[in-house]
PDB file of C-alpha atoms in Angstrom:
ATOM      1  CA  MET A   1     196.049 178.287 195.435  1.00 70.00           C
ATOM      2  CA  ALA A   2     195.505 176.423 198.756  1.00 73.00           C
ATOM      3  CA  GLU A   3     198.296 174.099 198.010  1.00 76.00           C
ATOM      4  CA  PHE A   4     200.561 177.184 197.109  1.00 79.00           C
ATOM      5  CA  THR A   5     199.770 178.613 200.374  1.00 82.00           C
ATOM      6  CA  GLU A   6     200.626 175.641 202.282  1.00 80.00           C
ATOM      7  CA  PHE A   7     203.843 174.951 200.618  1.00 84.00           C
ATOM      8  CA  PHE A   8     204.802 178.689 200.993  1.00 86.00           C
ATOM      9  CA  ALA A   9     204.272 178.772 204.599  1.00 84.00           C
ATOM     10  CA  GLN A  10     206.440 175.506 205.165  1.00 86.00           C
ATOM     11  CA  GLY A  11     209.248 176.849 203.208  1.00 88.00           C
ATOM     12  CA  MET A  12     209.374 180.302 204.966  1.00 89.00           C
ATOM     13  CA  ALA A  13     208.999 178.096 208.210  1.00 89.00           C
ATOM     14  CA  TYR A  14     212.333 176.312 207.057  1.00 91.00           C
ATOM     15  CA  ILE A  15     214.078 179.731 206.133  1.00 93.00           C
ATOM     16  CA  GLY A  16     212.962 181.047 209.587  1.00 91.00           C
ATOM     17  CA  ALA A  17     214.483 178.037 211.036  1.00 91.00           C
ATOM     18  CA  GLY A  18     217.811 178.619 209.317  1.00 92.00           C
ATOM     19  CA  LEU A  19     217.865 182.091 210.242  1.00 93.00           C
ATOM     20  CA  ALA A  20     217.011 181.301 214.066  1.00 92.00           C
ATOM     21  CA  VAL A  21     220.158 178.944 214.062  1.00 92.00           C
ATOM     22  CA  LEU A  22     222.302 181.958 213.149  1.00 93.00           C
ATOM     23  CA  THR A  23     222.190 182.719 216.957  1.00 92.00           C
ATOM     24  CA  GLY A  24     225.227 180.112 217.223  1.00 90.00           C
ATOM     25  CA  ILE A  25     227.780 182.933 215.885  1.00 93.00           C
ATOM     26  CA  GLY A  26     227.183 184.694 219.366  1.00 92.00           C
ATOM     27  CA  PRO A  27     227.980 181.826 221.694  1.00 93.00           C
ATOM     28  CA  GLY A  28     230.793 180.540 219.298  1.00 93.00           C
ATOM     29  CA  ILE A  29     232.596 184.086 219.628  1.00 94.00           C
ATOM     30  CA  GLY A  30     231.843 184.090 223.284  1.00 93.00           C
ATOM     31  CA  GLN A  31     233.104 180.586 224.100  1.00 93.00           C
ATOM     32  CA  GLY A  32     236.292 181.163 221.917  1.00 94.00           C
ATOM     33  CA  TYR A  33     236.962 184.434 223.911  1.00 94.00           C
ATOM     34  CA  ALA A  34     236.498 182.722 227.103  1.00 93.00           C
ATOM     35  CA  ALA A  35     238.960 180.047 225.990  1.00 93.00           C
ATOM     36  CA  GLY A  36     241.528 182.343 224.568  1.00 94.00           C
ATOM     37  CA  LYS A  37     241.426 184.422 228.029  1.00 94.00           C
ATOM     38  CA  ALA A  38     241.767 181.080 229.790  1.00 94.00           C
ATOM     39  CA  VAL A  39     244.815 180.104 227.814  1.00 94.00           C
ATOM     40  CA  GLU A  40     246.212 183.515 228.691  1.00 95.00           C
ATOM     41  CA  ALA A  41     245.581 183.229 232.427  1.00 94.00           C
ATOM     42  CA  ILE A  42     247.167 179.524 232.345  1.00 93.00           C
ATOM     43  CA  GLY A  43     250.295 181.158 230.614  1.00 94.00           C
ATOM     44  CA  ARG A  44     250.412 183.618 233.471  1.00 94.00           C
ATOM     45  CA  GLN A  45     249.775 181.289 236.219  1.00 92.00           C
ATOM     46  CA  PRO A  46     250.260 177.527 235.079  1.00 90.00           C
ATOM     47  CA  GLU A  47     249.630 176.171 238.749  1.00 91.00           C
ATOM     48  CA  ALA A  48     245.891 177.390 238.950  1.00 88.00           C
ATOM     49  CA  VAL A  49     245.123 175.285 235.705  1.00 88.00           C
ATOM     50  CA  GLY A  50     242.483 173.189 237.790  1.00 85.00           C
ATOM     51  CA  SER A  51     240.325 176.022 238.983  1.00 87.00           C
ATOM     52  CA  ILE A  52     240.764 177.857 235.526  1.00 89.00           C
ATOM     53  CA  ARG A  53     239.519 175.037 233.613  1.00 87.00           C
ATOM     54  CA  THR A  54     236.361 174.690 236.090  1.00 84.00           C
ATOM     55  CA  VAL A  55     235.651 178.179 235.721  1.00 87.00           C
ATOM     56  CA  MET A  56     235.862 178.251 231.950  1.00 89.00           C
ATOM     57  CA  ILE A  57     233.652 175.232 231.437  1.00 86.00           C
ATOM     58  CA  THR A  58     230.980 176.816 233.787  1.00 84.00           C
ATOM     59  CA  GLY A  59     231.139 179.937 231.909  1.00 88.00           C
ATOM     60  CA  GLN A  60     231.075 178.239 228.532  1.00 88.00           C
ATOM     61  CA  ALA A  61     228.106 176.302 229.551  1.00 85.00           C
ATOM     62  CA  LEU A  62     226.331 179.501 230.439  1.00 84.00           C
ATOM     63  CA  ALA A  63     227.326 181.346 227.284  1.00 87.00           C
ATOM     64  CA  GLU A  64     225.997 178.335 225.295  1.00 86.00           C
ATOM     65  CA  THR A  65     222.269 179.048 226.348  1.00 85.00           C
ATOM     66  CA  THR A  66     221.547 182.095 223.901  1.00 86.00           C
ATOM     67  CA  GLY A  67     222.623 179.725 221.109  1.00 89.00           C
ATOM     68  CA  LEU A  68     220.388 177.057 222.377  1.00 87.00           C
ATOM     69  CA  TYR A  69     217.528 179.530 222.543  1.00 88.00           C
ATOM     70  CA  GLY A  70     217.843 179.668 218.684  1.00 90.00           C
ATOM     71  CA  LEU A  71     218.008 176.200 218.120  1.00 88.00           C
ATOM     72  CA  LEU A  72     214.670 175.523 220.109  1.00 87.00           C
ATOM     73  CA  VAL A  73     213.133 178.234 218.044  1.00 89.00           C
ATOM     74  CA  ALA A  74     214.168 176.367 214.906  1.00 90.00           C
ATOM     75  CA  PHE A  75     212.856 173.036 216.224  1.00 86.00           C
ATOM     76  CA  LEU A  76     209.805 174.802 216.968  1.00 86.00           C
ATOM     77  CA  LEU A  77     209.517 176.249 213.229  1.00 88.00           C
ATOM     78  CA  ILE A  78     210.448 172.733 211.691  1.00 85.00           C
ATOM     79  CA  PHE A  79     208.570 170.372 213.948  1.00 81.00           C
ATOM     80  CA  ALA A  80     205.728 172.178 215.421  1.00 75.00           C
ATOM     81  CA  THR A  81     204.157 174.382 212.497  1.00 66.00           C
ATOM     82  CA  GLY A  82     200.625 173.442 212.455  1.00 55.00           C
ATOM     83  CA  PHE A  83     200.144 172.743 208.777  1.00 49.00           C
TER      84      PHE A  83
ATOM     85  CA  MET B   1     198.597 150.352 237.476  1.00 62.00           C
ATOM     86  CA  GLY B   2     200.922 148.953 234.828  1.00 71.00           C
ATOM     87  CA  ASP B   3     198.890 150.579 232.078  1.00 81.00           C
ATOM     88  CA  TRP B   4     199.139 153.826 233.773  1.00 80.00           C
ATOM     89  CA  PHE B   5     202.971 153.755 233.849  1.00 79.00           C
ATOM     90  CA  LEU B   6     203.425 152.394 230.079  1.00 81.00           C
ATOM     91  CA  SER B   7     201.182 155.112 228.822  1.00 83.00           C
ATOM     92  CA  LEU B   8     203.502 157.816 230.347  1.00 83.00           C
ATOM     93  CA  PRO B   9     205.887 159.673 228.065  1.00 85.00           C
ATOM     94  CA  ALA B  10     209.287 158.045 228.118  1.00 84.00           C
ATOM     95  CA  GLY B  11     210.960 160.803 229.680  1.00 84.00           C
ATOM     96  CA  LEU B  12     208.633 161.010 232.516  1.00 88.00           C
ATOM     97  CA  ARG B  13     209.030 157.436 232.960  1.00 89.00           C
ATOM     98  CA  ALA B  14     212.755 157.752 233.249  1.00 89.00           C
ATOM     99  CA  SER B  15     212.394 160.247 235.714  1.00 90.00           C
ATOM    100  CA  LEU B  16     210.036 158.117 238.046  1.00 90.00           C
ATOM    101  CA  ILE B  17     212.538 155.206 237.578  1.00 91.00           C
ATOM    102  CA  ILE B  18     215.346 157.279 238.530  1.00 92.00           C
ATOM    103  CA  THR B  19     213.688 158.918 241.454  1.00 92.00           C
ATOM    104  CA  VAL B  20     212.702 155.618 242.921  1.00 93.00           C
ATOM    105  CA  THR B  21     216.222 154.141 242.259  1.00 92.00           C
ATOM    106  CA  MET B  22     217.877 156.906 244.081  1.00 92.00           C
ATOM    107  CA  MET B  23     215.511 156.859 246.954  1.00 93.00           C
ATOM    108  CA  ILE B  24     216.103 153.030 247.667  1.00 95.00           C
ATOM    109  CA  VAL B  25     219.956 153.356 247.078  1.00 92.00           C
ATOM    110  CA  LEU B  26     220.312 156.530 249.193  1.00 90.00           C
ATOM    111  CA  SER B  27     218.059 154.946 251.948  1.00 92.00           C
ATOM    112  CA  ILE B  28     220.648 151.909 252.116  1.00 92.00           C
ATOM    113  CA  PHE B  29     223.645 154.109 252.190  1.00 89.00           C
ATOM    114  CA  GLY B  30     222.061 156.429 254.704  1.00 88.00           C
ATOM    115  CA  ALA B  31     221.265 153.475 257.165  1.00 90.00           C
ATOM    116  CA  LYS B  32     224.657 152.219 256.765  1.00 87.00           C
ATOM    117  CA  VAL B  33     226.314 155.591 257.627  1.00 86.00           C
ATOM    118  CA  ALA B  34     224.201 156.161 260.442  1.00 86.00           C
ATOM    119  CA  ARG B  35     225.296 152.658 261.918  1.00 86.00           C
ATOM    120  CA  LEU B  36     228.795 153.744 261.652  1.00 83.00           C
ATOM    121  CA  LYS B  37     230.610 154.396 264.990  1.00 82.00           C
ATOM    122  CA  PRO B  38     232.676 157.491 264.969  1.00 80.00           C
ATOM    123  CA  THR B  39     236.023 155.244 265.211  1.00 82.00           C
ATOM    124  CA  ASP B  40     234.862 153.123 262.201  1.00 79.00           C
ATOM    125  CA  THR B  41     236.349 153.970 258.761  1.00 80.00           C
ATOM    126  CA  PRO B  42     233.651 153.728 255.981  1.00 78.00           C
ATOM    127  CA  SER B  43     234.632 151.636 252.854  1.00 80.00           C
ATOM    128  CA  GLY B  44     233.405 150.976 249.173  1.00 82.00           C
ATOM    129  CA  MET B  45     230.493 152.909 247.786  1.00 83.00           C
ATOM    130  CA  THR B  46     229.861 154.356 251.502  1.00 85.00           C
ATOM    131  CA  LEU B  47     233.237 155.995 251.513  1.00 87.00           C
ATOM    132  CA  VAL B  48     232.428 157.590 248.052  1.00 88.00           C
ATOM    133  CA  LEU B  49     229.194 159.074 249.208  1.00 88.00           C
ATOM    134  CA  VAL B  50     230.770 160.106 252.537  1.00 87.00           C
ATOM    135  CA  LYS B  51     233.405 162.056 250.433  1.00 89.00           C
ATOM    136  CA  LEU B  52     230.666 163.687 248.125  1.00 89.00           C
ATOM    137  CA  VAL B  53     228.795 164.950 250.854  1.00 90.00           C
ATOM    138  CA  GLU B  54     232.086 166.518 252.326  1.00 90.00           C
ATOM    139  CA  MET B  55     232.897 167.867 249.079  1.00 90.00           C
ATOM    140  CA  VAL B  56     229.515 169.757 248.474  1.00 90.00           C
ATOM    141  CA  ASN B  57     229.257 170.762 252.150  1.00 90.00           C
ATOM    142  CA  ASP B  58     232.638 172.743 251.722  1.00 89.00           C
ATOM    143  CA  ASN B  59     231.562 173.979 248.331  1.00 86.00           C
ATOM    144  CA  GLN B  60     228.256 175.330 249.825  1.00 88.00           C
ATOM    145  CA  ARG B  61     230.164 177.016 252.834  1.00 87.00           C
ATOM    146  CA  ASP B  62     231.328 179.393 250.342  1.00 84.00           C
ATOM    147  CA  PHE B  63     227.996 180.320 249.145  1.00 84.00           C
ATOM    148  CA  PHE B  64     226.075 180.467 252.398  1.00 85.00           C
ATOM    149  CA  LYS B  65     227.478 182.234 255.432  1.00 83.00           C
ATOM    150  CA  GLN B  66     224.767 181.149 257.947  1.00 84.00           C
ATOM    151  CA  HIS B  67     222.291 178.787 256.349  1.00 83.00           C
ATOM    152  CA  TRP B  68     224.252 176.342 254.597  1.00 83.00           C
ATOM    153  CA  ARG B  69     223.106 173.356 256.858  1.00 86.00           C
ATOM    154  CA  THR B  70     219.508 173.984 255.672  1.00 86.00           C
ATOM    155  CA  PHE B  71     220.200 174.180 251.886  1.00 89.00           C
ATOM    156  CA  THR B  72     223.059 171.832 251.394  1.00 90.00           C
ATOM    157  CA  PRO B  73     220.711 168.559 251.413  1.00 90.00           C
ATOM    158  CA  LEU B  74     218.508 169.981 248.978  1.00 90.00           C
ATOM    159  CA  LEU B  75     221.083 171.214 246.479  1.00 91.00           C
ATOM    160  CA  PHE B  76     222.993 167.758 246.908  1.00 92.00           C
ATOM    161  CA  THR B  77     219.883 165.991 245.937  1.00 91.00           C
ATOM    162  CA  ILE B  78     219.308 168.022 242.985  1.00 92.00           C
ATOM    163  CA  LEU B  79     222.902 167.599 241.652  1.00 92.00           C
ATOM    164  CA  LEU B  80     222.689 164.016 242.156  1.00 92.00           C
ATOM    165  CA  PHE B  81     219.348 163.508 240.410  1.00 92.00           C
ATOM    166  CA  LEU B  82     220.594 165.625 237.485  1.00 92.00           C
ATOM    167  CA  SER B  83     223.986 163.982 237.043  1.00 91.00           C
ATOM    168  CA  LEU B  84     222.015 160.532 236.976  1.00 90.00           C
ATOM    169  CA  ALA B  85     219.271 161.874 234.760  1.00 90.00           C
ATOM    170  CA  ASN B  86     221.436 163.457 232.127  1.00 89.00           C
ATOM    171  CA  THR B  87     223.321 160.383 232.028  1.00 88.00           C
ATOM    172  CA  ALA B  88     220.339 158.343 231.732  1.00 86.00           C
ATOM    173  CA  SER B  89     220.583 157.465 228.219  1.00 82.00           C
ATOM    174  CA  LEU B  90     223.597 155.401 228.786  1.00 84.00           C
ATOM    175  CA  VAL B  91     221.581 152.919 230.242  1.00 85.00           C
ATOM    176  CA  GLY B  92     218.774 152.760 227.588  1.00 80.00           C
ATOM    177  CA  LEU B  93     216.399 155.021 229.441  1.00 83.00           C
ATOM    178  CA  THR B  94     215.329 158.444 227.523  1.00 83.00           C
ATOM    179  CA  ALA B  95     216.913 161.199 229.281  1.00 85.00           C
ATOM    180  CA  PRO B  96     214.091 162.892 231.345  1.00 87.00           C
ATOM    181  CA  LEU B  97     215.242 166.469 230.964  1.00 87.00           C
ATOM    182  CA  SER B  98     214.454 166.061 227.084  1.00 85.00           C
ATOM    183  CA  ASN B  99     210.779 166.023 228.163  1.00 85.00           C
ATOM    184  CA  PHE B 100     209.532 169.761 228.056  1.00 86.00           C
ATOM    185  CA  SER B 101     207.335 169.170 231.252  1.00 89.00           C
ATOM    186  CA  VAL B 102     210.306 167.766 233.111  1.00 90.00           C
ATOM    187  CA  ALA B 103     212.280 170.808 232.255  1.00 90.00           C
ATOM    188  CA  ILE B 104     209.337 173.260 233.199  1.00 91.00           C
ATOM    189  CA  GLY B 105     209.233 171.250 236.493  1.00 92.00           C
ATOM    190  CA  PHE B 106     212.880 172.082 237.426  1.00 92.00           C
ATOM    191  CA  SER B 107     212.039 175.812 236.400  1.00 93.00           C
ATOM    192  CA  LEU B 108     209.296 175.854 238.679  1.00 93.00           C
ATOM    193  CA  PHE B 109     211.301 174.300 241.326  1.00 92.00           C
ATOM    194  CA  ALA B 110     213.929 176.736 241.320  1.00 92.00           C
ATOM    195  CA  PHE B 111     211.521 179.606 241.276  1.00 93.00           C
ATOM    196  CA  LEU B 112     209.196 178.257 244.249  1.00 93.00           C
ATOM    197  CA  SER B 113     212.459 177.113 246.285  1.00 91.00           C
ATOM    198  CA  ILE B 114     214.003 180.585 245.709  1.00 90.00           C
ATOM    199  CA  GLN B 115     210.672 182.499 246.774  1.00 90.00           C
ATOM    200  CA  PHE B 116     209.686 180.373 249.558  1.00 90.00           C
ATOM    201  CA  SER B 117     213.109 180.141 251.313  1.00 89.00           C
ATOM    202  CA  ALA B 118     213.389 184.064 250.877  1.00 88.00           C
ATOM    203  CA  LEU B 119     210.040 184.628 252.167  1.00 89.00           C
ATOM    204  CA  VAL B 120     210.434 182.275 255.325  1.00 89.00           C
ATOM    205  CA  ILE B 121     213.935 183.346 255.839  1.00 87.00           C
ATOM    206  CA  LYS B 122     213.943 187.114 255.404  1.00 85.00           C
ATOM    207  CA  ARG B 123     210.204 187.751 256.469  1.00 85.00           C
ATOM    208  CA  PRO B 124     207.794 189.306 253.919  1.00 84.00           C
ATOM    209  CA  LEU B 125     208.498 192.951 254.675  1.00 84.00           C
ATOM    210  CA  GLN B 126     212.292 192.496 254.297  1.00 83.00           C
ATOM    211  CA  ARG B 127     211.602 190.649 251.170  1.00 83.00           C
ATOM    212  CA  ALA B 128     209.495 193.418 249.686  1.00 83.00           C
ATOM    213  CA  LYS B 129     211.989 196.031 250.494  1.00 83.00           C
ATOM    214  CA  ASP B 130     214.619 193.855 248.556  1.00 80.00           C
ATOM    215  CA  LEU B 131     212.666 193.868 245.614  1.00 81.00           C
ATOM    216  CA  MET B 132     212.343 197.683 245.686  1.00 82.00           C
ATOM    217  CA  GLU B 133     215.952 197.846 245.767  1.00 77.00           C
ATOM    218  CA  PRO B 134     217.575 200.995 244.182  1.00 80.00           C
ATOM    219  CA  HIS B 135     214.152 202.778 243.905  1.00 81.00           C
ATOM    220  CA  TRP B 136     210.504 201.884 244.325  1.00 82.00           C
ATOM    221  CA  ALA B 137     209.905 202.235 240.395  1.00 83.00           C
ATOM    222  CA  PHE B 138     212.339 199.220 239.667  1.00 84.00           C
ATOM    223  CA  THR B 139     209.793 196.765 241.264  1.00 85.00           C
ATOM    224  CA  PRO B 140     208.521 195.482 237.975  1.00 86.00           C
ATOM    225  CA  ILE B 141     211.789 195.019 236.505  1.00 87.00           C
ATOM    226  CA  ASN B 142     213.103 193.263 239.636  1.00 85.00           C
ATOM    227  CA  LEU B 143     209.953 191.022 239.274  1.00 87.00           C
ATOM    228  CA  ILE B 144     210.656 189.936 235.763  1.00 88.00           C
ATOM    229  CA  GLY B 145     214.152 189.137 236.768  1.00 84.00           C
ATOM    230  CA  GLU B 146     212.940 186.853 239.534  1.00 85.00           C
ATOM    231  CA  MET B 147     210.809 185.134 237.041  1.00 88.00           C
ATOM    232  CA  SER B 148     213.179 184.754 234.174  1.00 87.00           C
ATOM    233  CA  THR B 149     216.167 183.441 235.718  1.00 86.00           C
ATOM    234  CA  PRO B 150     214.697 180.132 237.013  1.00 89.00           C
ATOM    235  CA  PHE B 151     212.840 179.750 233.649  1.00 88.00           C
ATOM    236  CA  ALA B 152     216.076 180.132 231.745  1.00 87.00           C
ATOM    237  CA  MET B 153     217.715 177.591 234.156  1.00 88.00           C
ATOM    238  CA  GLY B 154     214.916 175.081 232.917  1.00 89.00           C
ATOM    239  CA  LEU B 155     215.173 176.030 229.621  1.00 88.00           C
ATOM    240  CA  ARG B 156     219.004 175.897 229.327  1.00 88.00           C
ATOM    241  CA  LEU B 157     218.734 171.969 230.573  1.00 88.00           C
ATOM    242  CA  PHE B 158     216.115 171.263 228.099  1.00 89.00           C
ATOM    243  CA  GLY B 159     218.038 172.848 225.181  1.00 87.00           C
ATOM    244  CA  ASN B 160     221.192 170.928 225.928  1.00 86.00           C
ATOM    245  CA  LEU B 161     219.581 167.504 226.510  1.00 86.00           C
ATOM    246  CA  ILE B 162     217.076 167.909 223.259  1.00 86.00           C
ATOM    247  CA  SER B 163     220.113 169.014 221.118  1.00 84.00           C
ATOM    248  CA  GLY B 164     221.961 166.173 222.223  1.00 83.00           C
ATOM    249  CA  SER B 165     219.298 163.561 221.596  1.00 83.00           C
ATOM    250  CA  VAL B 166     218.418 165.108 218.317  1.00 83.00           C
ATOM    251  CA  ILE B 167     222.136 165.010 216.960  1.00 83.00           C
ATOM    252  CA  ALA B 168     222.412 161.694 217.930  1.00 83.00           C
ATOM    253  CA  LEU B 169     219.202 160.685 216.286  1.00 83.00           C
ATOM    254  CA  PHE B 170     220.365 162.497 212.932  1.00 84.00           C
ATOM    255  CA  ILE B 171     223.783 160.717 212.956  1.00 86.00           C
ATOM    256  CA  TYR B 172     222.406 157.283 213.855  1.00 86.00           C
ATOM    257  CA  SER B 173     219.848 157.498 210.925  1.00 88.00           C
ATOM    258  CA  ILE B 174     222.331 158.673 208.393  1.00 88.00           C
ATOM    259  CA  LEU B 175     225.184 156.213 209.495  1.00 86.00           C
ATOM    260  CA  GLY B 176     222.910 152.986 209.701  1.00 82.00           C
ATOM    261  CA  TRP B 177     224.859 150.011 211.220  1.00 84.00           C
ATOM    262  CA  ALA B 178     228.086 152.080 210.910  1.00 83.00           C
ATOM    263  CA  GLY B 179     226.521 154.355 214.006  1.00 80.00           C
ATOM    264  CA  VAL B 180     227.733 151.460 216.217  1.00 83.00           C
ATOM    265  CA  LEU B 181     231.386 152.643 215.510  1.00 85.00           C
ATOM    266  CA  ILE B 182     230.802 156.358 216.093  1.00 83.00           C
ATOM    267  CA  GLY B 183     228.299 156.050 218.793  1.00 81.00           C
ATOM    268  CA  PRO B 184     230.463 155.687 221.753  1.00 83.00           C
ATOM    269  CA  PHE B 185     232.200 158.960 220.916  1.00 85.00           C
ATOM    270  CA  LEU B 186     228.795 160.475 220.522  1.00 82.00           C
ATOM    271  CA  HIS B 187     227.419 159.507 223.856  1.00 82.00           C
ATOM    272  CA  ALA B 188     230.499 160.318 225.455  1.00 84.00           C
ATOM    273  CA  VAL B 189     230.442 163.943 224.394  1.00 83.00           C
ATOM    274  CA  PHE B 190     226.685 164.643 224.550  1.00 80.00           C
ATOM    275  CA  ASP B 191     225.530 162.673 227.451  1.00 81.00           C
ATOM    276  CA  VAL B 192     228.561 162.312 229.704  1.00 87.00           C
ATOM    277  CA  PHE B 193     230.179 165.774 229.062  1.00 87.00           C
ATOM    278  CA  PHE B 194     227.551 168.027 228.548  1.00 86.00           C
ATOM    279  CA  GLY B 195     225.164 166.302 230.915  1.00 87.00           C
ATOM    280  CA  VAL B 196     227.233 166.369 233.944  1.00 89.00           C
ATOM    281  CA  VAL B 197     228.544 170.015 232.960  1.00 88.00           C
ATOM    282  CA  GLN B 198     225.061 171.236 232.780  1.00 88.00           C
ATOM    283  CA  ALA B 199     224.004 169.554 235.950  1.00 90.00           C
ATOM    284  CA  TYR B 200     226.797 171.146 237.714  1.00 89.00           C
ATOM    285  CA  VAL B 201     225.815 174.404 235.901  1.00 88.00           C
ATOM    286  CA  TYR B 202     222.034 174.226 237.387  1.00 90.00           C
ATOM    287  CA  TYR B 203     223.726 173.124 240.963  1.00 91.00           C
ATOM    288  CA  MET B 204     225.911 176.351 240.712  1.00 88.00           C
ATOM    289  CA  LEU B 205     223.036 178.842 239.605  1.00 88.00           C
ATOM    290  CA  LEU B 206     220.458 177.530 242.207  1.00 90.00           C
ATOM    291  CA  SER B 207     223.064 177.847 244.863  1.00 89.00           C
ATOM    292  CA  ILE B 208     224.204 181.261 243.689  1.00 87.00           C
ATOM    293  CA  PHE B 209     220.574 182.590 243.586  1.00 87.00           C
ATOM    294  CA  LEU B 210     219.448 181.001 246.839  1.00 88.00           C
ATOM    295  CA  SER B 211     222.377 182.443 248.804  1.00 87.00           C
ATOM    296  CA  GLY B 212     221.608 185.727 247.005  1.00 84.00           C
ATOM    297  CA  ALA B 213     217.881 185.548 248.153  1.00 84.00           C
ATOM    298  CA  VAL B 214     218.220 184.652 251.722  1.00 83.00           C
ATOM    299  CA  GLU B 215     221.689 186.480 252.775  1.00 78.00           C
TER     300      GLU B 215
END
């Protein structure tokens, strides 16, 4: 019985890790949107391509954060569960 | 002494090595620049560093209206340290920011530098008024905001570096000897590109929050 509980908890932790990684959807949408808007801006104003690229990459690096939180939670669930 | 150094976690060891290297190299070049006469032209690495300092100064004048002279050395040091630290795995060191203590240290550093400079420059009374900005009932929300942004800044660095190193570890362990072929591209993306972008993002955010707190 104790063994069953242990395996059950471990499996649930892995399922939780898989669910936590679903946070990657949000940053994916956000970064794609930022890239699309940057392409539009470059199409409208091709001489500003340098500054548009810098702002786009900075904004994407900021948007990435929420996805990374999900990844950290997944790592905690996989490696740091106290069993 | 040696035992104490070797018993540290790899990330902390790399952080100490990078700090000491930076101190020595920057002292040498600082002495070189101080010995230059106004008519001399710097050359080589000195020229690169002088140009970098000029670039950061120009960048900081956009953020700070009055106090850029106070904060630019601090922010430039942070930018240099983070760019070196995040690319440290190229020379065989462990990236310091993949250690949680170092990442939380950076959060703490951002928090304390913002709070102290706000208290010193704006005086405690004005600072308290700023925290009660729209209405006094907003004080708890403002306090949480003051705490959470620096925390998120350190955690962002930690997440990026640890995800890069874990993915590199996975791919190397799956590919075995063939990892030598794919390794350069992996390091180019995860260490050089993401590392430098994250260093720049931390520097930008710290500039924005510092200038928002003191001006």
